[in-house]
PDB file of C-alpha atoms and ligand atoms in Angstrom:
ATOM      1  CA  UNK T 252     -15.171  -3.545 -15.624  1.00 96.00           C
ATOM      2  CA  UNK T 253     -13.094  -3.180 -18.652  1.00 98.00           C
ATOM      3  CA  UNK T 254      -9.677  -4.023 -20.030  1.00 98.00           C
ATOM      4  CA  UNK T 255      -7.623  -1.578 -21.004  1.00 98.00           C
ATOM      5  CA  UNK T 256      -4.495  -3.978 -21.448  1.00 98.00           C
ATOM      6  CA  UNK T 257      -3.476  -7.271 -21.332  1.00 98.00           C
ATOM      7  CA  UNK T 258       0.346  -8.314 -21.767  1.00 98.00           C
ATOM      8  CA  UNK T 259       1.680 -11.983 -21.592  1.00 98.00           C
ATOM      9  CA  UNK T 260       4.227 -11.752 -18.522  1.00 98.00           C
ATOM     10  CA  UNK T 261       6.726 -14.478 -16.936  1.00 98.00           C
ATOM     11  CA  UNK T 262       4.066 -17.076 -18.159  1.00 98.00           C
ATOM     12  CA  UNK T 263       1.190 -15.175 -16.277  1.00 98.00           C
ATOM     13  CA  UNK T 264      -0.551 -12.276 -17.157  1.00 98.00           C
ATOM     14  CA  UNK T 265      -0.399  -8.516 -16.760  1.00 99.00           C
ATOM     15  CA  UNK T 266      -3.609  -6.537 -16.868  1.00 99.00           C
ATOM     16  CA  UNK T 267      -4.915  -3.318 -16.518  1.00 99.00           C
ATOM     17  CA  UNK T 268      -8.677  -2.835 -15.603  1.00 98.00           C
ATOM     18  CA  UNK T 269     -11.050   0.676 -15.252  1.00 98.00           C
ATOM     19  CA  UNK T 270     -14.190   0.264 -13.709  1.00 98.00           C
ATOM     20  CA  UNK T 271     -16.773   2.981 -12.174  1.00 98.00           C
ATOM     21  CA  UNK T 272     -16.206   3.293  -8.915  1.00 98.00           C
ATOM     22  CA  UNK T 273     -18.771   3.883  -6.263  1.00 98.00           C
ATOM     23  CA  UNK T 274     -16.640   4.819  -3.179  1.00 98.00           C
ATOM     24  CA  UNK T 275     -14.935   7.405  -5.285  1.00 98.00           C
ATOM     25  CA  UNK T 276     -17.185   8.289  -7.160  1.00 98.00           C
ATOM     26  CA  UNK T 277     -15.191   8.197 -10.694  1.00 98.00           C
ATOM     27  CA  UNK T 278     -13.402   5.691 -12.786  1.00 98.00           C
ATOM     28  CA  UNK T 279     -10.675   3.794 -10.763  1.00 98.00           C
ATOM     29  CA  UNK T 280      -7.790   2.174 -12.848  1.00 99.00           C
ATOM     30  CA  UNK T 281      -5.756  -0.481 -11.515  1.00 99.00           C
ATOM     31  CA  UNK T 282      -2.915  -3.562 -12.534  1.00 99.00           C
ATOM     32  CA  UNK T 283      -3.627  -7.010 -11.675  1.00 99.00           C
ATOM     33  CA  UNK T 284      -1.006  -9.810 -11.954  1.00 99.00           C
ATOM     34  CA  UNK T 285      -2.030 -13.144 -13.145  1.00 99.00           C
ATOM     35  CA  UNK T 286       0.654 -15.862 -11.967  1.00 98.00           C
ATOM     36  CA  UNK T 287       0.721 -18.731 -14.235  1.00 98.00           C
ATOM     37  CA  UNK T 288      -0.756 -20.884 -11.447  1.00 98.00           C
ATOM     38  CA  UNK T 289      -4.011 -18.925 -12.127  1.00 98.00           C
ATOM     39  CA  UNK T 290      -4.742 -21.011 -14.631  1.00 98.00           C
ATOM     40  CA  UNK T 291      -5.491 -23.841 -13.075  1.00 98.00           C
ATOM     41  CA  UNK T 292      -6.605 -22.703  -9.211  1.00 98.00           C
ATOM     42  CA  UNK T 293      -7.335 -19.896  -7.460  1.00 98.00           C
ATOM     43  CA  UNK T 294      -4.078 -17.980  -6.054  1.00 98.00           C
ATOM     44  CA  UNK T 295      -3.524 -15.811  -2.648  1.00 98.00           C
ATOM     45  CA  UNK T 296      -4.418 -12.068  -3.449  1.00 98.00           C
ATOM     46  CA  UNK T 297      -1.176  -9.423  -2.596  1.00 99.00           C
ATOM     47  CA  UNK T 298      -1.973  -6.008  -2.195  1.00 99.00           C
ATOM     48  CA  UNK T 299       0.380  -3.005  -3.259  1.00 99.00           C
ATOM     49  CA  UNK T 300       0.002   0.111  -2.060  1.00 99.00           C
ATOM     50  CA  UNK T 301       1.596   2.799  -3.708  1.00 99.00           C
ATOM     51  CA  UNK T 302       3.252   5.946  -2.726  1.00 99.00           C
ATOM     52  CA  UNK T 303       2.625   9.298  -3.436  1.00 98.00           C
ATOM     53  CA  UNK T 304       2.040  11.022  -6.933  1.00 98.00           C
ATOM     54  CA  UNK T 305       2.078   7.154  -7.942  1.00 98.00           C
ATOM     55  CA  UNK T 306      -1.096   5.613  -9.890  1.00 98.00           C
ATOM     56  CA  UNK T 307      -1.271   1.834 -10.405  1.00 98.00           C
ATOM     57  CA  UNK T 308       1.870   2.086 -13.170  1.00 98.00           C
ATOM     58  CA  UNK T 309       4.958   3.013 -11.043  1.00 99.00           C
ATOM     59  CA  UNK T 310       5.737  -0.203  -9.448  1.00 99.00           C
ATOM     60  CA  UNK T 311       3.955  -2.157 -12.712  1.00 99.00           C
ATOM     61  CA  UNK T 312       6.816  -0.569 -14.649  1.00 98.00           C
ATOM     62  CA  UNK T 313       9.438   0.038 -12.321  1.00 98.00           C
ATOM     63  CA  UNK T 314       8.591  -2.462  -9.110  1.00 98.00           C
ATOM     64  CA  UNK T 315       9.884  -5.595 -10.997  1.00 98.00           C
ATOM     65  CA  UNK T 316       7.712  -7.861  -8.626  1.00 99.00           C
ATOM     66  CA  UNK T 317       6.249 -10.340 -12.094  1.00 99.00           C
ATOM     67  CA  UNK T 318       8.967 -12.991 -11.647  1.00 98.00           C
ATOM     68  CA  UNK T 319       8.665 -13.799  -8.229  1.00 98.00           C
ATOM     69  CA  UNK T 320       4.702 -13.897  -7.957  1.00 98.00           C
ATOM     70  CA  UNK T 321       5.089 -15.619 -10.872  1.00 98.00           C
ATOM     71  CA  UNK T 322       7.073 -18.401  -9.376  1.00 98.00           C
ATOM     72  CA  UNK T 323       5.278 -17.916  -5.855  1.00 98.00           C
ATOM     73  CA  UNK T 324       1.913 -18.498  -7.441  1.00 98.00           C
ATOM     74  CA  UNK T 325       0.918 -14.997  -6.331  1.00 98.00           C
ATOM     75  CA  UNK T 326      -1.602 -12.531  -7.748  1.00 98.00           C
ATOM     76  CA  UNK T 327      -0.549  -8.880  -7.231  1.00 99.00           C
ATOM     77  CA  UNK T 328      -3.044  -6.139  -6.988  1.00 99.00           C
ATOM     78  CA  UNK T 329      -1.743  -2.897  -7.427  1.00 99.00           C
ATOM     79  CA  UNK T 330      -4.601  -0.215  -6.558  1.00 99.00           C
ATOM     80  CA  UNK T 331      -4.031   3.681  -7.606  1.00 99.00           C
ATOM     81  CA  UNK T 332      -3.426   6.077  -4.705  1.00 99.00           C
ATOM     82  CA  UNK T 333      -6.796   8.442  -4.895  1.00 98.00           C
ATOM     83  CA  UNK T 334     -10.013   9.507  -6.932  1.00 98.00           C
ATOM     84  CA  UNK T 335      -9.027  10.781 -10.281  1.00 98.00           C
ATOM     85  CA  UNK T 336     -10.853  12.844 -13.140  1.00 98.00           C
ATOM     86  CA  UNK T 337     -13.129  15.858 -11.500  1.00 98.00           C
ATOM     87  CA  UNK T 338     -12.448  15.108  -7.938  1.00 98.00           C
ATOM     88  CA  UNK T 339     -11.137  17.469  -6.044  1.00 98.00           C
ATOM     89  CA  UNK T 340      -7.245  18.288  -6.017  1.00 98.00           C
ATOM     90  CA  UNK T 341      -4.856  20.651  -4.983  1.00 98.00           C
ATOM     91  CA  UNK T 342      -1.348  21.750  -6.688  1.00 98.00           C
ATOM     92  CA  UNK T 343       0.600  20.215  -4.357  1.00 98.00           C
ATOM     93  CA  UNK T 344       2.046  16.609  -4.528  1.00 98.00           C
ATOM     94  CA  UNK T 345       1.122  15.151  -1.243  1.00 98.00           C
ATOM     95  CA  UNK T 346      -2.517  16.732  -1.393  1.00 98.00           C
ATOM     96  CA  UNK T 347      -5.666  15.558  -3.215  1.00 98.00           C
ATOM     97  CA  UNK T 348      -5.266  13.270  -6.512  1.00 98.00           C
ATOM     98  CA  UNK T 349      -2.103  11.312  -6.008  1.00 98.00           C
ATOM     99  CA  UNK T 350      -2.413  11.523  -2.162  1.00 99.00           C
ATOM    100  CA  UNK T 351      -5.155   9.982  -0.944  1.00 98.00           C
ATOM    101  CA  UNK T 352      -3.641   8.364   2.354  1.00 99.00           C
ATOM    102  CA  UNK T 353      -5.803   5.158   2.237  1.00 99.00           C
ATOM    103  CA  UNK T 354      -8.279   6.895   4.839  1.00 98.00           C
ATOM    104  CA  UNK T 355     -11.862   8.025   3.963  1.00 98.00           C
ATOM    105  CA  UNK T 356     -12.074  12.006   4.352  1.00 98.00           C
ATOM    106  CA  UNK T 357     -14.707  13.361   6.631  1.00 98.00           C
ATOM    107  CA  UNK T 358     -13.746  17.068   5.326  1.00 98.00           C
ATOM    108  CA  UNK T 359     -14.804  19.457   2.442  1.00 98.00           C
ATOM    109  CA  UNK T 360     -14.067  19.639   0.007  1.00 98.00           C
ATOM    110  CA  UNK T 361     -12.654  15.662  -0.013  1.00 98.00           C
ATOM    111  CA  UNK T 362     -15.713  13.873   1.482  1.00 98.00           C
ATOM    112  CA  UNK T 363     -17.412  11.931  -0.236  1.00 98.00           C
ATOM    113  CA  UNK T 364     -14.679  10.963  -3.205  1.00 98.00           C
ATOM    114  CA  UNK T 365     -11.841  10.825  -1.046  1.00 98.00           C
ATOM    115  CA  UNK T 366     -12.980   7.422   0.263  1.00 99.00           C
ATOM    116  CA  UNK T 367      -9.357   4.917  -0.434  1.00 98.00           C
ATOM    117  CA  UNK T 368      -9.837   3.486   2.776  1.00 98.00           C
ATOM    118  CA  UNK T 369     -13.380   1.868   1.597  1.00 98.00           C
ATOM    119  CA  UNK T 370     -12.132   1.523  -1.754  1.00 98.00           C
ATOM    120  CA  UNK T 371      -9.114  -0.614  -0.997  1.00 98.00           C
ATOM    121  CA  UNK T 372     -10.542  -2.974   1.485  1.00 98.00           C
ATOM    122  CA  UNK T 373     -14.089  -3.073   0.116  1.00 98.00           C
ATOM    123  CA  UNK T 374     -15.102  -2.352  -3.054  1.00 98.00           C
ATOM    124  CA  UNK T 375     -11.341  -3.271  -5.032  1.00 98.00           C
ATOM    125  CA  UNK T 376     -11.463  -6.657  -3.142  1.00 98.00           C
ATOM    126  CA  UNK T 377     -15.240  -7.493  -4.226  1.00 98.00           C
ATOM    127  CA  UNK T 378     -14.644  -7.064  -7.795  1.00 98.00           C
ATOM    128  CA  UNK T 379     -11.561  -8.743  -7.346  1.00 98.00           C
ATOM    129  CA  UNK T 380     -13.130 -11.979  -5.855  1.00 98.00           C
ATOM    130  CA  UNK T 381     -15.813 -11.435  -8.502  1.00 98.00           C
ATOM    131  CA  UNK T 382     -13.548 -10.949 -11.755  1.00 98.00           C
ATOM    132  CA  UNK T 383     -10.311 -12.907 -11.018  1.00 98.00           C
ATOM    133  CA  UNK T 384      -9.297 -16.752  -9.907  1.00 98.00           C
ATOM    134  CA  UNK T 385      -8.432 -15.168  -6.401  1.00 98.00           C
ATOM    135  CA  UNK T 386      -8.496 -17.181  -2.881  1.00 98.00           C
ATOM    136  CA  UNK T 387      -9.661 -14.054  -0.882  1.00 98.00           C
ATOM    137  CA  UNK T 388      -9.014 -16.189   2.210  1.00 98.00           C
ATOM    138  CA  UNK T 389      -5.428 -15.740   2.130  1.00 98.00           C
ATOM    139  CA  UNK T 390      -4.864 -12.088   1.374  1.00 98.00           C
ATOM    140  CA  UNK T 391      -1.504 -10.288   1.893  1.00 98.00           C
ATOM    141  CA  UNK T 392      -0.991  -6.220   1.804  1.00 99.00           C
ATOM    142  CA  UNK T 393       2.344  -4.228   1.363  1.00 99.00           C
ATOM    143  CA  UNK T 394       3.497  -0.893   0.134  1.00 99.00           C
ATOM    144  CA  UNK T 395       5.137   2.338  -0.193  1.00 99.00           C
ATOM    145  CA  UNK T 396       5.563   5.321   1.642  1.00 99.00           C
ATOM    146  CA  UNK T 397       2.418   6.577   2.130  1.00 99.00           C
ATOM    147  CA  UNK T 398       1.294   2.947   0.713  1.00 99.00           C
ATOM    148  CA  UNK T 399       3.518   1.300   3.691  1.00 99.00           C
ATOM    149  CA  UNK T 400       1.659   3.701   5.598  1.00 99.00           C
ATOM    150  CA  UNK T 401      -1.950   2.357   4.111  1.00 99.00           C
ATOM    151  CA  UNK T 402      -0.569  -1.448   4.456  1.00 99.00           C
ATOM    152  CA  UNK T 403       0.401  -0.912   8.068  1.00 99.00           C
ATOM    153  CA  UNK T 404      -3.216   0.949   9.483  1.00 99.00           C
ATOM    154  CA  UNK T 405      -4.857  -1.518   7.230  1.00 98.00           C
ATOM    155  CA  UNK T 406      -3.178  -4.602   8.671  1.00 98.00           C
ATOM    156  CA  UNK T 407      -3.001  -3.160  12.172  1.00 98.00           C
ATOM    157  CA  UNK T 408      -7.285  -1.831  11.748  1.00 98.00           C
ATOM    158  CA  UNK T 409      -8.640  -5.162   9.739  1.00 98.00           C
ATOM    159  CA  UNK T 410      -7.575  -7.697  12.398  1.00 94.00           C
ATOM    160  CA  UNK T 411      -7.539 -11.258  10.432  1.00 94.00           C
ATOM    161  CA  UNK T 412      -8.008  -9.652   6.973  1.00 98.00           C
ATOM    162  CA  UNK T 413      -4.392 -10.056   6.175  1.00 98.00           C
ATOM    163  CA  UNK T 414      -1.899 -12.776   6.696  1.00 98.00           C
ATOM    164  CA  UNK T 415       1.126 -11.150   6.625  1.00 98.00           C
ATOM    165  CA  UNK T 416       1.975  -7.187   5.842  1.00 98.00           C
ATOM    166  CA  UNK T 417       5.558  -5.659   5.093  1.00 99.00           C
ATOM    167  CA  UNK T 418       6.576  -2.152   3.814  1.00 99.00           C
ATOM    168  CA  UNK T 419       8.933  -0.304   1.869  1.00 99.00           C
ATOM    169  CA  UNK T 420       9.750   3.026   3.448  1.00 99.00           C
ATOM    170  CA  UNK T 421       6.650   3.403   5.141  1.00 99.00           C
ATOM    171  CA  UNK T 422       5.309   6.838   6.729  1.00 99.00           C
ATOM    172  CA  UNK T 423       5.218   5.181  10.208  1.00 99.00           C
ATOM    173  CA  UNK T 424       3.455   7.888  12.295  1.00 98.00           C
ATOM    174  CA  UNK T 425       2.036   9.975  10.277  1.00 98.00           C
ATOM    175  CA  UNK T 426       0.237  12.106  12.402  1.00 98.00           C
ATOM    176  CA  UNK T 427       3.832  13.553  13.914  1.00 98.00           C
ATOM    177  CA  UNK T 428       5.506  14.044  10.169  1.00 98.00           C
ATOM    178  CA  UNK T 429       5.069  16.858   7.719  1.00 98.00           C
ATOM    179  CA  UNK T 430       3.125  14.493   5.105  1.00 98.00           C
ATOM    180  CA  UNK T 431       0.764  13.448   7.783  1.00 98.00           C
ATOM    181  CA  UNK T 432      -0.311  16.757   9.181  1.00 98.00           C
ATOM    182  CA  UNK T 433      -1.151  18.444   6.232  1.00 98.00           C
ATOM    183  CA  UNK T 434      -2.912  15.066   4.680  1.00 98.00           C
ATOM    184  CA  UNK T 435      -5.025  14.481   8.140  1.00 98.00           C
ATOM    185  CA  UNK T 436      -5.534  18.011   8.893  1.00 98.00           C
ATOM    186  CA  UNK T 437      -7.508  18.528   5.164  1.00 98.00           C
ATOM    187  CA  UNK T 438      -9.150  15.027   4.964  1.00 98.00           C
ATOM    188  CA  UNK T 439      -9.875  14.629   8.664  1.00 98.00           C
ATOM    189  CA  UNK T 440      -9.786  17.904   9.851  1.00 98.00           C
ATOM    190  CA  UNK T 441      -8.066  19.386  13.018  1.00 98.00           C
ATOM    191  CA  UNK T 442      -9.356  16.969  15.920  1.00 97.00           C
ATOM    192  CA  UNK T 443      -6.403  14.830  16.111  1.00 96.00           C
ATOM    193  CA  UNK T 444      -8.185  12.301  18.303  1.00 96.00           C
ATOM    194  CA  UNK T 445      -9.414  10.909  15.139  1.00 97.00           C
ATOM    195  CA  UNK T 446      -6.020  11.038  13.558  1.00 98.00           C
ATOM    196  CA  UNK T 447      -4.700   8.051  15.637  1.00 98.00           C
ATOM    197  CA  UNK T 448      -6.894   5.371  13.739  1.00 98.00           C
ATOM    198  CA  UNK T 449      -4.968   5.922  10.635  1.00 98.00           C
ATOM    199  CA  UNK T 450      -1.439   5.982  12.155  1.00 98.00           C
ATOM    200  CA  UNK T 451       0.081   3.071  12.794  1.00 99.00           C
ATOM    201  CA  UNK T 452       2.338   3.945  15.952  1.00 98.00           C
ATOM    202  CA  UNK T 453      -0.633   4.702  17.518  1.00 98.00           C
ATOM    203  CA  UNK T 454      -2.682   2.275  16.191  1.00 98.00           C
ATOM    204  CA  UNK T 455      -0.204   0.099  18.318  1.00 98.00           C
ATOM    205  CA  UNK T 456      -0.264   2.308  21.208  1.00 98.00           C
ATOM    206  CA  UNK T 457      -3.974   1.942  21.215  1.00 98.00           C
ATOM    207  CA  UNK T 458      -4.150  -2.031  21.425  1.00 98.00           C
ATOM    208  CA  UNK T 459      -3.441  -2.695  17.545  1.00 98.00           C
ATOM    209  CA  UNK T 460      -1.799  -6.070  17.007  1.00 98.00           C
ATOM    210  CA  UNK T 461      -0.207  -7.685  14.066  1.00 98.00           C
ATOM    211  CA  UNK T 462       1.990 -11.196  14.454  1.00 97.00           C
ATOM    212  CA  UNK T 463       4.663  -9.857  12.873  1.00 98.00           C
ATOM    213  CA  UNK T 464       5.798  -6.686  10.125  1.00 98.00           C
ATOM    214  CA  UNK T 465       9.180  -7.040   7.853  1.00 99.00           C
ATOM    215  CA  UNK T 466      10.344  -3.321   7.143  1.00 99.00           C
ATOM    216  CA  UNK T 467      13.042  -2.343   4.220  1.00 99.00           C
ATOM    217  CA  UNK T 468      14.140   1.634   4.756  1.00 99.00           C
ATOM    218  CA  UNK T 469      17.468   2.893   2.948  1.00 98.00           C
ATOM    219  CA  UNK T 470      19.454   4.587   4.924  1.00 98.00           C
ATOM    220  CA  UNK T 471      20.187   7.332   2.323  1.00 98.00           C
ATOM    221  CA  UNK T 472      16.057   7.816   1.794  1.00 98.00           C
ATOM    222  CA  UNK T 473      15.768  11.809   1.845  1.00 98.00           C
ATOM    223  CA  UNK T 474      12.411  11.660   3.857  1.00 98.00           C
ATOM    224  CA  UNK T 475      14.144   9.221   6.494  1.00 98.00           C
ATOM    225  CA  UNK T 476      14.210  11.315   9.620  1.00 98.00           C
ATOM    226  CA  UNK T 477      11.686  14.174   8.281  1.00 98.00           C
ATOM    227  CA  UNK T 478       8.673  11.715   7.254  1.00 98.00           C
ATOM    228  CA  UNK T 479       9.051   8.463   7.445  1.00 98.00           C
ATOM    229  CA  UNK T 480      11.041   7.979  11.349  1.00 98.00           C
ATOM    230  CA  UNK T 481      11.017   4.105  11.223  1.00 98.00           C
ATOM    231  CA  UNK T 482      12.625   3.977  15.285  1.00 98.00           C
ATOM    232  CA  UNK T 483       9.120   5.216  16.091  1.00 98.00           C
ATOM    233  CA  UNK T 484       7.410   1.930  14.631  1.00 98.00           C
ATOM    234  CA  UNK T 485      10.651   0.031  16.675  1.00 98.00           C
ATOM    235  CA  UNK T 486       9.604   1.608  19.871  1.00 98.00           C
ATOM    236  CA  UNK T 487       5.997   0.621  19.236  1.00 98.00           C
ATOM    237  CA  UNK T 488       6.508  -2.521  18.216  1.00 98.00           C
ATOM    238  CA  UNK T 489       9.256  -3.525  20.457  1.00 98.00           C
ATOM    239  CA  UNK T 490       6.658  -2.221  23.464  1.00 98.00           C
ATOM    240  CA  UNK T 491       3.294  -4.451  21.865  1.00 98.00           C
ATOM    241  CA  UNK T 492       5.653  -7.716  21.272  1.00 98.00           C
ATOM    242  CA  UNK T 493       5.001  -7.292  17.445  1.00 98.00           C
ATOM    243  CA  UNK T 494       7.576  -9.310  15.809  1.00 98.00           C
ATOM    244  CA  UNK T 495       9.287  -6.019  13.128  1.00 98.00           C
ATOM    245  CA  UNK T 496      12.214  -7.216  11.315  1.00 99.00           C
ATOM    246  CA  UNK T 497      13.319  -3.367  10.022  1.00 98.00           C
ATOM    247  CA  UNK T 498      15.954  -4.165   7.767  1.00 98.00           C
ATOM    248  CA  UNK T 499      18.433  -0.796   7.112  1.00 98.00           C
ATOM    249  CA  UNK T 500      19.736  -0.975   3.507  1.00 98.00           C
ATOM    250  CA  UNK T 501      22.668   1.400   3.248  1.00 98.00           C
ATOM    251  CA  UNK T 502      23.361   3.303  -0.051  1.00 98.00           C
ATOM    252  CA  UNK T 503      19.572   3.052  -0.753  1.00 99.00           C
ATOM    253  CA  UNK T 504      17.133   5.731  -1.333  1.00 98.00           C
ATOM    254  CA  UNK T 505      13.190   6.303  -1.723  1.00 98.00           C
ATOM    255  CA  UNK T 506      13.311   5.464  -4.982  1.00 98.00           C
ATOM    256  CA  UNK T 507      12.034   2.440  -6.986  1.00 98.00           C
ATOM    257  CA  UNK T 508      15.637   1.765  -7.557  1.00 98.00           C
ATOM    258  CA  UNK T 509      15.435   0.459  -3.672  1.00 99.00           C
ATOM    259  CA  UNK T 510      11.954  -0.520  -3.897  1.00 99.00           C
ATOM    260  CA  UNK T 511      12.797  -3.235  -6.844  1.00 99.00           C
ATOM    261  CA  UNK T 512      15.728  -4.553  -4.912  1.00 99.00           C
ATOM    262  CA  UNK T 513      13.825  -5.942  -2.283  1.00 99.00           C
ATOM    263  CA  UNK T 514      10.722  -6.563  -4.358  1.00 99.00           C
ATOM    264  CA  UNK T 515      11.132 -10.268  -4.514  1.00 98.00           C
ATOM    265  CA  UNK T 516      12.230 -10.988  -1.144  1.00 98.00           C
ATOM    266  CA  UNK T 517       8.762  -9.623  -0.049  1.00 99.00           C
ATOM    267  CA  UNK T 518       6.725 -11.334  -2.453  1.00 98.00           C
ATOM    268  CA  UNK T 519       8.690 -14.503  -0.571  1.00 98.00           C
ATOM    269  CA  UNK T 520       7.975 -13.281   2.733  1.00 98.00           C
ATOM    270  CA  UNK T 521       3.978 -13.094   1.568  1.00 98.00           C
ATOM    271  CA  UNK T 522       3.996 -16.119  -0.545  1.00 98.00           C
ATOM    272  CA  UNK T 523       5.715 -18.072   2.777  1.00 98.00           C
ATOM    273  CA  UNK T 524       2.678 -16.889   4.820  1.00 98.00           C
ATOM    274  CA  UNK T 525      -0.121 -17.161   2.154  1.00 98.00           C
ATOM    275  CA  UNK T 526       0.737 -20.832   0.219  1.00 90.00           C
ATOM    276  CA  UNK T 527       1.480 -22.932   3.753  1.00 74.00           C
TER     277      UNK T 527
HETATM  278  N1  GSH E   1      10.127  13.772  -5.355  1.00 70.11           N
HETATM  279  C1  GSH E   1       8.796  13.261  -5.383  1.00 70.11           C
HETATM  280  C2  GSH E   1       8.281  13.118  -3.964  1.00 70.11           C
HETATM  281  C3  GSH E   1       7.241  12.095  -3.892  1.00 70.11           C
HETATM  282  C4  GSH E   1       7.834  10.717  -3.931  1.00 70.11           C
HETATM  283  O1  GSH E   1       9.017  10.462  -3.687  1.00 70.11           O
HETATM  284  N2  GSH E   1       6.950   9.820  -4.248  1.00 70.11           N
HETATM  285  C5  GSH E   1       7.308   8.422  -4.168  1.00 70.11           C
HETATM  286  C6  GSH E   1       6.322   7.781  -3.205  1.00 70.11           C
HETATM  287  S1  GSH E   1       6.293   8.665  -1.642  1.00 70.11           S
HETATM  288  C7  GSH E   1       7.163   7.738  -5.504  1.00 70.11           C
HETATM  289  O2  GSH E   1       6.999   6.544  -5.563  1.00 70.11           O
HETATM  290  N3  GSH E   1       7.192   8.514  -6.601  1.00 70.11           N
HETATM  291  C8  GSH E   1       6.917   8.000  -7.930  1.00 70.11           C
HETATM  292  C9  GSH E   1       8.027   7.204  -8.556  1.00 70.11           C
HETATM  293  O3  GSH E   1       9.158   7.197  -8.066  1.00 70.11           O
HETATM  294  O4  GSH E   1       7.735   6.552  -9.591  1.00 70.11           O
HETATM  295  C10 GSH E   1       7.878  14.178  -6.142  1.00 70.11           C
HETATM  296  O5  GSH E   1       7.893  15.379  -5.856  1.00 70.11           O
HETATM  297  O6  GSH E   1       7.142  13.674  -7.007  1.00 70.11           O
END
């Protein structure tokens, strides 16, 4: 593993590492946060998953999460969203590098690199634990979007892996949406039976269970009712007794203007659940 930066950051530390990569075959970049409690004793690991076209620097730059990890005691992981470099790609945006739906593709040409799913919950976290003063006991996962997507399946697939799991404008079902189709139907391929273990309405449907979810969606989000349909994870949830609180923020959109808003209230909601 090597550093490629290192900035002093709310009294913690802000790195970015590259390391070669086995699941995907390449080199793998991604930003670890340091909180100044670090120093002194290992700190609950919180994992961001990121959104499409995103790579571990969006919500480093533009997520505005330092402060309250910081004063949490948190370390934040922030993973990028696919294989990079010669893997396979496609011009679109929600295809290939940029889109790799936290799922491991069984389908040409993606197999083999396309592998985020093992990535993010095996390989990331090992060198993690390995490299990093991290209690990998008392692990917490969020995201984005597709990421909210990735922290939701995750959460809902890895029973007792995570402690608590939230989302920003997640892709709730993805296997009914736009984004989902096309993303499943390349990496998985057209047998939708195998579709349902990365969606997280059906996860639920199927016997899933999380304690509880915390949801933020703006109302003025563009992909609201096309992709992202957050009254299907209601339904769901409401019909498993999974505890959602699905906040509706009017005025806000998909952007990282609304995702930095309510950045530090889920670092609290993480650090609540990780630190007692
Ligand atoms: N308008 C976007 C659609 C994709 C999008 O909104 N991506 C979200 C995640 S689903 C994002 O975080 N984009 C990067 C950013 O805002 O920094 C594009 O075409 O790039």
């Amino acid at each position: 593993m090597e550093t490629v930066s290192d900035w002093a950051s709310h009294g913690g530390r802000q790195i970015v590492c590259r390391h070669g990569s086995e699941a995907t075959g390449g080199e793998m970049t991604f930003a670890v946060f340091l909180p100044p409690a670090a120093k002194t004793e290992p700190c609950p690991v919180l994992w961001y998953l990121s959104g499409l076209t995103c790579t571990h620097a969006n919500v480093m730059e533009k997520g505005e999460y330092r402060r309250a990890a910081a004063e949490a005691g948190v370390i934040v992981v922030c993973p990028d969203t696919s294989p990079r470099g010669d893997a396979a790609d496609d011009p679109a945006y929600d295809l290939g590098q940029g889109a790799g739906f936290y799922l491991d593709a069984t389908q040409a040409p993606w197999a083999g690199r396309y592998n985020m799913k093992r990535y993010v919950t095996e390989e990331l976290p090992a060198l993690v634990g390995a490299e990093f003063p991290a209690d990998m006991d008392r692990q917490g996962i969020f995201g984005h979007s597709m990421g909210g997507h990735g922290a939701l399946t995750l959460a809902l697939s890895l029973r007792g892996r995570f402690r608590s799991v939230s989302a920003f404008a997640p892709i709730v079902a993805p296997s009914l949406v736009p984004w989902g189709e096309k993303a499943f139907g390349a990496y998985l391929g057209p047998e939708r039976a195998a579709w349902r273990r990365h969606d997280a309405v059906a996860l639920i449907e199927d016997g899933a269970r999380v304690d509880e979810i915390l949801v933020d969606q703006g109302e003025a989000d563009n992909f609201l009712e096309r992709e992202l349909r957050p009254e299907l994870l209601e339904a769901a949830c409401r019909d498993a007794g999974i505890a959602l609180t699905l906040r509706r923020q009017p005025g806000y959109d998909h952007s990282y203007y609304f995702i930095s808003t309510f950045m530090a209230d889920h670092v609290r909601f993480h650090a609540e659940r990780l630190t007692k």
